[in-house]
Amino acid sequence: IIKEKRSIVIIKFSLPGYLLKYNLNMVLVDLYTSGRDKFYDDIEIDSFFDSFPCIWNGGRVTEGFTNVANIRATVAPYNDLGIGLRHTFTNSFITKESLSDQLSNMICKLTENSLNGVNCNSDLLAKYIKENYPQFYLIWSTTLGITDIDKINELSQDRLLVLDYNLNNNFEALSKIKNPYNIEILVGESCIDHCHNRKNHYIAISKQQGYISSEGFECPNNCDGNWDYYNYVIKRDHYISIDDIREKYVPLGFTQFKISGRKDSDINNIERYVNYLVKPEYKDEIRNRMLLALFG
């Protein structure tokens, strides 16, 4: 009897901090490309998300300045390997006037290609990007906080949508999603379950990035704190393991996942990467090589 060989379903991951975690991510990418056999056969590093400092940025504050040379030098090492970048243009206060921001538009002009995309939560910006930078693909951001299944199905018809993390283990809701291939599930999130301060946190960050206010936001639940990954993050109700992904989510058609950690410590992000991407027998080796490369 000849048994039909099943093709492997590839699980695609988008990782944090193409800029903020550049050194860490370059170490990871080097290990991934030079020792692919040490990483799970069914995973793929599809993209990294972040933003250069500009007023369209949201989600996490990106400080400092950038220029043409810096943008090109940051983007090239990823794109040259076929890895895409996703700009987190999720500022909650984008207006018609702010669409003409020179720096934000310069970033788009220098990085527009079919590998790269834009995370957004604004219909206004999404339309502007589609009309002016059509090579980018668009992703609806998790900062929208949508939990209504009908709305999720509507928005995910023609583009990716990052699911609200509180729906991660709600399989009654997940089973009603019509376009699972256009859904990206957020994993490794440090926020407590159903954090009531999440929206206010995003608003405060958007005001800081857009120079509307310099006042920061300190979550009473310390959701933006430097958590110990294994004592906190993996114990959240919304936590999903790599085995869960294979056994519960892939059979439902979900194959795209986003690892959080844009402003977390390198130590915690190493654990995220090892946890989701690396074969068990190589976890210690990859972890140690990353630690040595970063902290010597």
PDB file of C-alpha atoms in Angstrom:
ATOM      1  CA  ILE A   1       0.000   0.000   0.000  1.00  0.00           C
ATOM      2  CA  ILE A   2       1.444   3.336  -1.008  1.00  0.00           C
ATOM      3  CA  LYS A   3       0.570   6.022   1.502  1.00  0.00           C
ATOM      4  CA  GLU A   4       0.173   9.561   0.232  1.00  0.00           C
ATOM      5  CA  LYS A   5       2.829  11.864   1.664  1.00  0.00           C
ATOM      6  CA  ARG A   6       1.322  14.912   3.324  1.00  0.00           C
ATOM      7  CA  SER A   7       2.839  18.256   2.466  1.00  0.00           C
ATOM      8  CA  ILE A   8       4.076  20.345   5.389  1.00  0.00           C
ATOM      9  CA  VAL A   9       1.922  23.325   6.307  1.00  0.00           C
ATOM     10  CA  ILE A  10       4.271  26.287   6.783  1.00  0.00           C
ATOM     11  CA  ILE A  11       3.683  28.414   9.878  1.00  0.00           C
ATOM     12  CA  LYS A  12       4.723  31.998   9.174  1.00  0.00           C
ATOM     13  CA  PHE A  13       5.981  34.278  11.932  1.00  0.00           C
ATOM     14  CA  SER A  14       6.291  38.059  12.042  1.00  0.00           C
ATOM     15  CA  LEU A  15       8.872  39.098  14.649  1.00  0.00           C
ATOM     16  CA  PRO A  16       9.340  42.329  16.621  1.00  0.00           C
ATOM     17  CA  GLY A  17      11.767  45.191  16.249  1.00  0.00           C
ATOM     18  CA  TYR A  18      13.362  45.437  12.800  1.00  0.00           C
ATOM     19  CA  LEU A  19      14.910  48.662  14.145  1.00  0.00           C
ATOM     20  CA  LEU A  20      14.634  48.568  17.960  1.00  0.00           C
ATOM     21  CA  LYS A  21      15.915  44.977  18.096  1.00  0.00           C
ATOM     22  CA  TYR A  22      18.168  45.183  15.043  1.00  0.00           C
ATOM     23  CA  ASN A  23      21.288  43.623  16.624  1.00  0.00           C
ATOM     24  CA  LEU A  24      19.307  40.775  18.190  1.00  0.00           C
ATOM     25  CA  ASN A  25      17.444  40.101  14.970  1.00  0.00           C
ATOM     26  CA  MET A  26      20.570  40.080  12.832  1.00  0.00           C
ATOM     27  CA  VAL A  27      22.039  37.421  15.138  1.00  0.00           C
ATOM     28  CA  LEU A  28      18.841  35.400  14.831  1.00  0.00           C
ATOM     29  CA  VAL A  29      18.681  35.742  11.045  1.00  0.00           C
ATOM     30  CA  ASP A  30      22.315  34.660  10.704  1.00  0.00           C
ATOM     31  CA  LEU A  31      21.687  31.547  12.831  1.00  0.00           C
ATOM     32  CA  TYR A  32      18.470  30.845  10.938  1.00  0.00           C
ATOM     33  CA  THR A  33      20.024  31.097   7.476  1.00  0.00           C
ATOM     34  CA  SER A  34      23.293  29.320   8.287  1.00  0.00           C
ATOM     35  CA  GLY A  35      21.802  26.555  10.436  1.00  0.00           C
ATOM     36  CA  ARG A  36      18.294  26.088   9.060  1.00  0.00           C
ATOM     37  CA  ASP A  37      18.246  22.427  10.175  1.00  0.00           C
ATOM     38  CA  LYS A  38      18.228  23.567  13.819  1.00  0.00           C
ATOM     39  CA  PHE A  39      14.942  25.391  13.380  1.00  0.00           C
ATOM     40  CA  TYR A  40      11.580  23.703  12.968  1.00  0.00           C
ATOM     41  CA  ASP A  41      11.007  22.510   9.411  1.00  0.00           C
ATOM     42  CA  ASP A  42       7.456  23.881   9.380  1.00  0.00           C
ATOM     43  CA  ILE A  43       8.238  27.438  10.505  1.00  0.00           C
ATOM     44  CA  GLU A  44       9.299  30.433   8.452  1.00  0.00           C
ATOM     45  CA  ILE A  45      10.529  33.868   9.512  1.00  0.00           C
ATOM     46  CA  ASP A  46       8.295  35.817   7.172  1.00  0.00           C
ATOM     47  CA  SER A  47       8.806  39.397   8.374  1.00  0.00           C
ATOM     48  CA  PHE A  48       9.831  41.797  11.129  1.00  0.00           C
ATOM     49  CA  PHE A  49       7.670  44.696  12.298  1.00  0.00           C
ATOM     50  CA  ASP A  50       8.634  48.081  13.749  1.00  0.00           C
ATOM     51  CA  SER A  51       8.926  51.691  12.644  1.00  0.00           C
ATOM     52  CA  PHE A  52      11.564  54.299  12.086  1.00  0.00           C
ATOM     53  CA  PRO A  53      10.901  57.428  14.185  1.00  0.00           C
ATOM     54  CA  CYS A  54       7.995  59.278  12.548  1.00  0.00           C
ATOM     55  CA  ILE A  55       4.598  60.640  13.529  1.00  0.00           C
ATOM     56  CA  TRP A  56       2.704  57.809  11.821  1.00  0.00           C
ATOM     57  CA  ASN A  57       4.252  55.289  14.192  1.00  0.00           C
ATOM     58  CA  GLY A  58       2.136  53.802  16.980  1.00  0.00           C
ATOM     59  CA  GLY A  59       2.016  50.853  19.367  1.00  0.00           C
ATOM     60  CA  ARG A  60       5.399  51.651  20.933  1.00  0.00           C
ATOM     61  CA  VAL A  61       7.328  54.926  20.945  1.00  0.00           C
ATOM     62  CA  THR A  62      10.343  54.996  18.623  1.00  0.00           C
ATOM     63  CA  GLU A  63      12.661  57.815  19.638  1.00  0.00           C
ATOM     64  CA  GLY A  64      15.491  59.584  17.859  1.00  0.00           C
ATOM     65  CA  PHE A  65      16.090  60.561  14.251  1.00  0.00           C
ATOM     66  CA  THR A  66      16.678  58.770  11.001  1.00  0.00           C
ATOM     67  CA  ASN A  67      17.922  59.551   7.505  1.00  0.00           C
ATOM     68  CA  VAL A  68      18.128  58.013   4.050  1.00  0.00           C
ATOM     69  CA  ALA A  69      21.374  56.145   4.719  1.00  0.00           C
ATOM     70  CA  ASN A  70      20.107  54.677   7.990  1.00  0.00           C
ATOM     71  CA  ILE A  71      16.834  53.527   6.453  1.00  0.00           C
ATOM     72  CA  ARG A  72      18.562  51.836   3.533  1.00  0.00           C
ATOM     73  CA  ALA A  73      21.191  50.217   5.752  1.00  0.00           C
ATOM     74  CA  THR A  74      18.500  48.837   8.067  1.00  0.00           C
ATOM     75  CA  VAL A  75      16.152  47.507   5.407  1.00  0.00           C
ATOM     76  CA  ALA A  76      18.641  45.909   3.004  1.00  0.00           C
ATOM     77  CA  PRO A  77      19.910  43.039   5.229  1.00  0.00           C
ATOM     78  CA  TYR A  78      16.346  41.805   5.712  1.00  0.00           C
ATOM     79  CA  ASN A  79      15.041  42.281   2.189  1.00  0.00           C
ATOM     80  CA  ASP A  80      18.183  40.842   0.590  1.00  0.00           C
ATOM     81  CA  LEU A  81      17.347  37.556   2.335  1.00  0.00           C
ATOM     82  CA  GLY A  82      13.735  37.670   1.184  1.00  0.00           C
ATOM     83  CA  ILE A  83      12.449  38.702   4.620  1.00  0.00           C
ATOM     84  CA  GLY A  84       9.848  41.465   4.626  1.00  0.00           C
ATOM     85  CA  LEU A  85       9.427  44.459   6.931  1.00  0.00           C
ATOM     86  CA  ARG A  86       6.139  45.808   8.232  1.00  0.00           C
ATOM     87  CA  HIS A  87       5.899  49.441   9.282  1.00  0.00           C
ATOM     88  CA  THR A  88       3.718  49.946  12.363  1.00  0.00           C
ATOM     89  CA  PHE A  89       1.943  53.080  11.169  1.00  0.00           C
ATOM     90  CA  THR A  90      -0.749  52.754  13.843  1.00  0.00           C
ATOM     91  CA  ASN A  91      -0.837  56.219  15.373  1.00  0.00           C
ATOM     92  CA  SER A  92      -4.350  56.868  16.666  1.00  0.00           C
ATOM     93  CA  PHE A  93      -4.246  60.553  15.678  1.00  0.00           C
ATOM     94  CA  ILE A  94      -3.465  60.411  11.964  1.00  0.00           C
ATOM     95  CA  THR A  95      -5.290  63.248  10.193  1.00  0.00           C
ATOM     96  CA  LYS A  96      -5.596  64.413   6.615  1.00  0.00           C
ATOM     97  CA  GLU A  97      -2.908  67.021   7.384  1.00  0.00           C
ATOM     98  CA  SER A  98      -0.487  64.474   8.819  1.00  0.00           C
ATOM     99  CA  LEU A  99      -0.636  62.401   5.623  1.00  0.00           C
ATOM    100  CA  SER A 100       1.759  64.893   4.059  1.00  0.00           C
ATOM    101  CA  ASP A 101       4.421  64.347   6.745  1.00  0.00           C
ATOM    102  CA  GLN A 102       7.712  64.382   4.838  1.00  0.00           C
ATOM    103  CA  LEU A 103       9.594  61.879   6.996  1.00  0.00           C
ATOM    104  CA  SER A 104       6.823  59.279   6.977  1.00  0.00           C
ATOM    105  CA  ASN A 105       6.509  59.587   3.209  1.00  0.00           C
ATOM    106  CA  MET A 106      10.274  59.367   2.746  1.00  0.00           C
ATOM    107  CA  ILE A 107      10.287  56.083   4.686  1.00  0.00           C
ATOM    108  CA  CYS A 108       7.587  54.756   2.370  1.00  0.00           C
ATOM    109  CA  LYS A 109       9.380  55.864  -0.799  1.00  0.00           C
ATOM    110  CA  LEU A 110      12.641  54.230   0.283  1.00  0.00           C
ATOM    111  CA  THR A 111      11.124  50.929   1.413  1.00  0.00           C
ATOM    112  CA  GLU A 112       8.180  50.340  -0.945  1.00  0.00           C
ATOM    113  CA  ASN A 113       8.331  46.906  -2.529  1.00  0.00           C
ATOM    114  CA  SER A 114       6.233  43.756  -2.606  1.00  0.00           C
ATOM    115  CA  LEU A 115       8.122  42.194   0.323  1.00  0.00           C
ATOM    116  CA  ASN A 116       7.190  44.975   2.726  1.00  0.00           C
ATOM    117  CA  GLY A 117       3.892  46.010   4.265  1.00  0.00           C
ATOM    118  CA  VAL A 118       2.164  48.504   6.529  1.00  0.00           C
ATOM    119  CA  ASN A 119       0.287  47.842   9.754  1.00  0.00           C
ATOM    120  CA  CYS A 120      -2.436  50.462  10.116  1.00  0.00           C
ATOM    121  CA  ASN A 121      -5.610  51.124  12.086  1.00  0.00           C
ATOM    122  CA  SER A 122      -6.840  54.113  10.083  1.00  0.00           C
ATOM    123  CA  ASP A 123      -9.078  53.943   7.013  1.00  0.00           C
ATOM    124  CA  LEU A 124      -7.634  57.321   6.023  1.00  0.00           C
ATOM    125  CA  LEU A 125      -4.035  56.101   6.074  1.00  0.00           C
ATOM    126  CA  ALA A 126      -4.891  52.740   4.500  1.00  0.00           C
ATOM    127  CA  LYS A 127      -6.475  54.496   1.541  1.00  0.00           C
ATOM    128  CA  TYR A 128      -3.513  56.895   1.248  1.00  0.00           C
ATOM    129  CA  ILE A 129      -0.983  54.042   1.295  1.00  0.00           C
ATOM    130  CA  LYS A 130      -2.948  52.043  -1.256  1.00  0.00           C
ATOM    131  CA  GLU A 131      -3.125  54.993  -3.643  1.00  0.00           C
ATOM    132  CA  ASN A 132       0.416  56.314  -3.232  1.00  0.00           C
ATOM    133  CA  TYR A 133       2.469  53.230  -2.380  1.00  0.00           C
ATOM    134  CA  PRO A 134       0.613  50.355  -4.060  1.00  0.00           C
ATOM    135  CA  GLN A 135       3.459  47.851  -3.792  1.00  0.00           C
ATOM    136  CA  PHE A 136       2.996  47.629  -0.014  1.00  0.00           C
ATOM    137  CA  TYR A 137       0.535  45.082   1.310  1.00  0.00           C
ATOM    138  CA  LEU A 138      -1.726  46.254   4.139  1.00  0.00           C
ATOM    139  CA  ILE A 139      -2.404  44.715   7.547  1.00  0.00           C
ATOM    140  CA  TRP A 140      -5.146  45.774   9.950  1.00  0.00           C
ATOM    141  CA  SER A 141      -3.476  46.309  13.322  1.00  0.00           C
ATOM    142  CA  THR A 142      -4.362  44.620  16.601  1.00  0.00           C
ATOM    143  CA  THR A 143      -4.602  48.146  18.060  1.00  0.00           C
ATOM    144  CA  LEU A 144      -8.098  48.276  16.573  1.00  0.00           C
ATOM    145  CA  GLY A 145      -9.102  45.889  19.344  1.00  0.00           C
ATOM    146  CA  ILE A 146     -11.894  44.316  17.280  1.00  0.00           C
ATOM    147  CA  THR A 147     -13.638  41.328  18.853  1.00  0.00           C
ATOM    148  CA  ASP A 148     -16.839  41.389  16.782  1.00  0.00           C
ATOM    149  CA  ILE A 149     -16.623  38.396  14.432  1.00  0.00           C
ATOM    150  CA  ASP A 150     -18.730  39.990  11.699  1.00  0.00           C
ATOM    151  CA  LYS A 151     -16.380  42.991  11.621  1.00  0.00           C
ATOM    152  CA  ILE A 152     -13.335  40.714  11.630  1.00  0.00           C
ATOM    153  CA  ASN A 153     -14.760  38.777   8.676  1.00  0.00           C
ATOM    154  CA  GLU A 154     -15.478  42.008   6.823  1.00  0.00           C
ATOM    155  CA  LEU A 155     -11.994  43.516   7.287  1.00  0.00           C
ATOM    156  CA  SER A 156     -10.119  40.278   6.574  1.00  0.00           C
ATOM    157  CA  GLN A 157     -11.697  39.675   3.182  1.00  0.00           C
ATOM    158  CA  ASP A 158      -8.878  41.296   1.227  1.00  0.00           C
ATOM    159  CA  ARG A 159      -6.014  41.864   3.672  1.00  0.00           C
ATOM    160  CA  LEU A 160      -4.344  40.566   6.813  1.00  0.00           C
ATOM    161  CA  LEU A 161      -5.814  41.396  10.208  1.00  0.00           C
ATOM    162  CA  VAL A 162      -3.956  40.937  13.488  1.00  0.00           C
ATOM    163  CA  LEU A 163      -6.425  39.367  15.894  1.00  0.00           C
ATOM    164  CA  ASP A 164      -7.138  40.842  19.334  1.00  0.00           C
ATOM    165  CA  TYR A 165      -5.135  38.648  21.717  1.00  0.00           C
ATOM    166  CA  ASN A 166      -8.172  38.078  23.966  1.00  0.00           C
ATOM    167  CA  LEU A 167      -9.647  35.879  21.228  1.00  0.00           C
ATOM    168  CA  ASN A 168      -6.590  33.609  21.113  1.00  0.00           C
ATOM    169  CA  ASN A 169      -8.161  30.669  22.936  1.00  0.00           C
ATOM    170  CA  ASN A 170     -11.799  31.433  22.210  1.00  0.00           C
ATOM    171  CA  PHE A 171     -12.398  28.558  19.818  1.00  0.00           C
ATOM    172  CA  GLU A 172     -16.099  29.261  19.537  1.00  0.00           C
ATOM    173  CA  ALA A 173     -15.204  32.652  18.057  1.00  0.00           C
ATOM    174  CA  LEU A 174     -12.257  31.331  16.028  1.00  0.00           C
ATOM    175  CA  SER A 175     -14.448  28.711  14.365  1.00  0.00           C
ATOM    176  CA  LYS A 176     -16.690  31.500  12.987  1.00  0.00           C
ATOM    177  CA  ILE A 177     -13.856  33.344  11.228  1.00  0.00           C
ATOM    178  CA  LYS A 178     -14.353  32.956   7.477  1.00  0.00           C
ATOM    179  CA  ASN A 179     -10.893  34.006   6.309  1.00  0.00           C
ATOM    180  CA  PRO A 180      -8.388  32.308   8.667  1.00  0.00           C
ATOM    181  CA  TYR A 181      -5.678  32.577   5.979  1.00  0.00           C
ATOM    182  CA  ASN A 182      -5.915  36.387   6.374  1.00  0.00           C
ATOM    183  CA  ILE A 183      -5.731  36.338  10.170  1.00  0.00           C
ATOM    184  CA  GLU A 184      -2.511  36.811  12.115  1.00  0.00           C
ATOM    185  CA  ILE A 185      -2.603  35.680  15.744  1.00  0.00           C
ATOM    186  CA  LEU A 186      -0.575  37.578  18.349  1.00  0.00           C
ATOM    187  CA  VAL A 187       1.518  35.299  20.563  1.00  0.00           C
ATOM    188  CA  GLY A 188       3.917  35.890  23.446  1.00  0.00           C
ATOM    189  CA  GLU A 189       2.017  39.034  24.490  1.00  0.00           C
ATOM    190  CA  SER A 190       2.993  40.278  27.961  1.00  0.00           C
ATOM    191  CA  CYS A 191      -0.279  42.141  28.643  1.00  0.00           C
ATOM    192  CA  ILE A 192      -2.535  40.572  31.231  1.00  0.00           C
ATOM    193  CA  ASP A 193      -5.737  39.047  29.915  1.00  0.00           C
ATOM    194  CA  HIS A 194      -8.414  41.637  29.078  1.00  0.00           C
ATOM    195  CA  CYS A 195      -6.234  44.566  30.143  1.00  0.00           C
ATOM    196  CA  HIS A 196      -8.595  47.547  30.500  1.00  0.00           C
ATOM    197  CA  ASN A 197      -5.713  49.996  30.135  1.00  0.00           C
ATOM    198  CA  ARG A 198      -4.536  48.768  26.740  1.00  0.00           C
ATOM    199  CA  LYS A 199      -6.471  51.312  24.657  1.00  0.00           C
ATOM    200  CA  ASN A 200      -5.418  54.229  26.887  1.00  0.00           C
ATOM    201  CA  HIS A 201      -1.834  53.041  26.613  1.00  0.00           C
ATOM    202  CA  TYR A 202      -1.988  53.106  22.798  1.00  0.00           C
ATOM    203  CA  ILE A 203      -3.545  56.581  22.863  1.00  0.00           C
ATOM    204  CA  ALA A 204      -0.793  57.927  25.129  1.00  0.00           C
ATOM    205  CA  ILE A 205       1.911  56.419  22.909  1.00  0.00           C
ATOM    206  CA  SER A 206       0.297  57.919  19.799  1.00  0.00           C
ATOM    207  CA  LYS A 207       0.255  61.361  21.425  1.00  0.00           C
ATOM    208  CA  GLN A 208       3.942  61.069  22.334  1.00  0.00           C
ATOM    209  CA  GLN A 209       4.968  59.896  18.859  1.00  0.00           C
ATOM    210  CA  GLY A 210       2.874  62.565  17.176  1.00  0.00           C
ATOM    211  CA  TYR A 211       4.227  65.326  19.440  1.00  0.00           C
ATOM    212  CA  ILE A 212       0.718  66.026  20.750  1.00  0.00           C
ATOM    213  CA  SER A 213       1.793  65.351  24.323  1.00  0.00           C
ATOM    214  CA  SER A 214       5.010  64.443  26.123  1.00  0.00           C
ATOM    215  CA  GLU A 215       3.157  62.717  28.939  1.00  0.00           C
ATOM    216  CA  GLY A 216       3.850  58.996  29.163  1.00  0.00           C
ATOM    217  CA  PHE A 217       1.599  56.209  30.411  1.00  0.00           C
ATOM    218  CA  GLU A 218       2.349  53.772  33.180  1.00  0.00           C
ATOM    219  CA  CYS A 219      -0.024  50.818  33.141  1.00  0.00           C
ATOM    220  CA  PRO A 220      -1.306  50.043  36.665  1.00  0.00           C
ATOM    221  CA  ASN A 221      -0.990  46.362  35.761  1.00  0.00           C
ATOM    222  CA  ASN A 222       2.641  46.846  34.708  1.00  0.00           C
ATOM    223  CA  CYS A 223       1.837  45.325  31.320  1.00  0.00           C
ATOM    224  CA  ASP A 224       4.759  47.184  29.769  1.00  0.00           C
ATOM    225  CA  GLY A 225       7.144  45.970  32.433  1.00  0.00           C
ATOM    226  CA  ASN A 226      10.146  43.724  31.976  1.00  0.00           C
ATOM    227  CA  TRP A 227       8.443  40.417  32.646  1.00  0.00           C
ATOM    228  CA  ASP A 228      10.204  37.141  33.292  1.00  0.00           C
ATOM    229  CA  TYR A 229       8.979  35.268  30.219  1.00  0.00           C
ATOM    230  CA  TYR A 230       8.535  31.830  31.774  1.00  0.00           C
ATOM    231  CA  ASN A 231       7.066  32.989  35.082  1.00  0.00           C
ATOM    232  CA  TYR A 232       4.545  35.402  33.591  1.00  0.00           C
ATOM    233  CA  VAL A 233       4.009  35.448  29.850  1.00  0.00           C
ATOM    234  CA  ILE A 234       3.505  31.718  29.245  1.00  0.00           C
ATOM    235  CA  LYS A 235       1.041  31.553  32.154  1.00  0.00           C
ATOM    236  CA  ARG A 236      -1.421  34.007  30.590  1.00  0.00           C
ATOM    237  CA  ASP A 237      -4.778  32.592  29.551  1.00  0.00           C
ATOM    238  CA  HIS A 238      -4.152  33.923  26.042  1.00  0.00           C
ATOM    239  CA  TYR A 239      -0.809  32.100  25.725  1.00  0.00           C
ATOM    240  CA  ILE A 240      -0.382  29.755  22.751  1.00  0.00           C
ATOM    241  CA  SER A 241       2.487  27.265  22.470  1.00  0.00           C
ATOM    242  CA  ILE A 242       4.086  26.008  19.261  1.00  0.00           C
ATOM    243  CA  ASP A 243       2.375  22.647  19.852  1.00  0.00           C
ATOM    244  CA  ASP A 244      -0.968  24.441  20.237  1.00  0.00           C
ATOM    245  CA  ILE A 245      -0.358  26.164  16.902  1.00  0.00           C
ATOM    246  CA  ARG A 246       0.181  22.844  15.139  1.00  0.00           C
ATOM    247  CA  GLU A 247      -2.547  20.885  16.884  1.00  0.00           C
ATOM    248  CA  LYS A 248      -5.328  23.468  17.289  1.00  0.00           C
ATOM    249  CA  TYR A 249      -4.837  26.436  14.965  1.00  0.00           C
ATOM    250  CA  VAL A 250      -3.357  25.027  11.750  1.00  0.00           C
ATOM    251  CA  PRO A 251      -6.270  22.543  11.399  1.00  0.00           C
ATOM    252  CA  LEU A 252      -8.628  25.571  11.510  1.00  0.00           C
ATOM    253  CA  GLY A 253      -6.666  27.286   8.727  1.00  0.00           C
ATOM    254  CA  PHE A 254      -4.618  29.719  10.865  1.00  0.00           C
ATOM    255  CA  THR A 255      -1.000  29.738   9.695  1.00  0.00           C
ATOM    256  CA  GLN A 256       0.193  33.305  10.417  1.00  0.00           C
ATOM    257  CA  PHE A 257       1.412  34.385  13.835  1.00  0.00           C
ATOM    258  CA  LYS A 258       2.935  37.548  15.256  1.00  0.00           C
ATOM    259  CA  ILE A 259       5.395  37.408  18.152  1.00  0.00           C
ATOM    260  CA  SER A 260       5.155  40.468  20.396  1.00  0.00           C
ATOM    261  CA  GLY A 261       8.090  42.081  22.195  1.00  0.00           C
ATOM    262  CA  ARG A 262       9.014  45.278  20.400  1.00  0.00           C
ATOM    263  CA  LYS A 263      10.047  47.051  23.616  1.00  0.00           C
ATOM    264  CA  ASP A 264      10.769  43.990  25.773  1.00  0.00           C
ATOM    265  CA  SER A 265      14.245  42.928  26.890  1.00  0.00           C
ATOM    266  CA  ASP A 266      16.546  41.006  24.570  1.00  0.00           C
ATOM    267  CA  ILE A 267      16.589  38.181  27.130  1.00  0.00           C
ATOM    268  CA  ASN A 268      12.824  37.736  26.954  1.00  0.00           C
ATOM    269  CA  ASN A 269      12.795  37.975  23.169  1.00  0.00           C
ATOM    270  CA  ILE A 270      15.485  35.316  22.903  1.00  0.00           C
ATOM    271  CA  GLU A 271      13.186  33.058  24.914  1.00  0.00           C
ATOM    272  CA  ARG A 272      10.273  33.879  22.616  1.00  0.00           C
ATOM    273  CA  TYR A 273      12.349  33.035  19.564  1.00  0.00           C
ATOM    274  CA  VAL A 274      13.753  29.812  21.001  1.00  0.00           C
ATOM    275  CA  ASN A 275      10.308  28.782  22.216  1.00  0.00           C
ATOM    276  CA  TYR A 276       8.543  29.163  18.864  1.00  0.00           C
ATOM    277  CA  LEU A 277      11.224  28.638  16.254  1.00  0.00           C
ATOM    278  CA  VAL A 278      13.922  26.224  17.427  1.00  0.00           C
ATOM    279  CA  LYS A 279      13.886  22.431  17.595  1.00  0.00           C
ATOM    280  CA  PRO A 280      14.024  21.157  21.233  1.00  0.00           C
ATOM    281  CA  GLU A 281      17.445  19.524  20.900  1.00  0.00           C
ATOM    282  CA  TYR A 282      19.000  22.814  19.716  1.00  0.00           C
ATOM    283  CA  LYS A 283      17.295  25.292  22.044  1.00  0.00           C
ATOM    284  CA  ASP A 284      20.206  25.526  24.492  1.00  0.00           C
ATOM    285  CA  GLU A 285      22.742  25.919  21.690  1.00  0.00           C
ATOM    286  CA  ILE A 286      20.819  28.652  19.873  1.00  0.00           C
ATOM    287  CA  ARG A 287      20.016  30.467  23.124  1.00  0.00           C
ATOM    288  CA  ASN A 288      23.667  30.420  24.208  1.00  0.00           C
ATOM    289  CA  ARG A 289      24.957  31.547  20.814  1.00  0.00           C
ATOM    290  CA  MET A 290      22.532  34.466  20.820  1.00  0.00           C
ATOM    291  CA  LEU A 291      23.477  35.450  24.371  1.00  0.00           C
ATOM    292  CA  LEU A 292      27.187  35.287  23.575  1.00  0.00           C
ATOM    293  CA  ALA A 293      26.776  37.323  20.392  1.00  0.00           C
ATOM    294  CA  LEU A 294      24.867  40.052  22.245  1.00  0.00           C
ATOM    295  CA  PHE A 295      26.470  40.106  25.682  1.00  0.00           C
ATOM    296  CA  GLY A 296      29.803  38.366  24.998  1.00  0.00           C
TER     297      GLY A 296
END
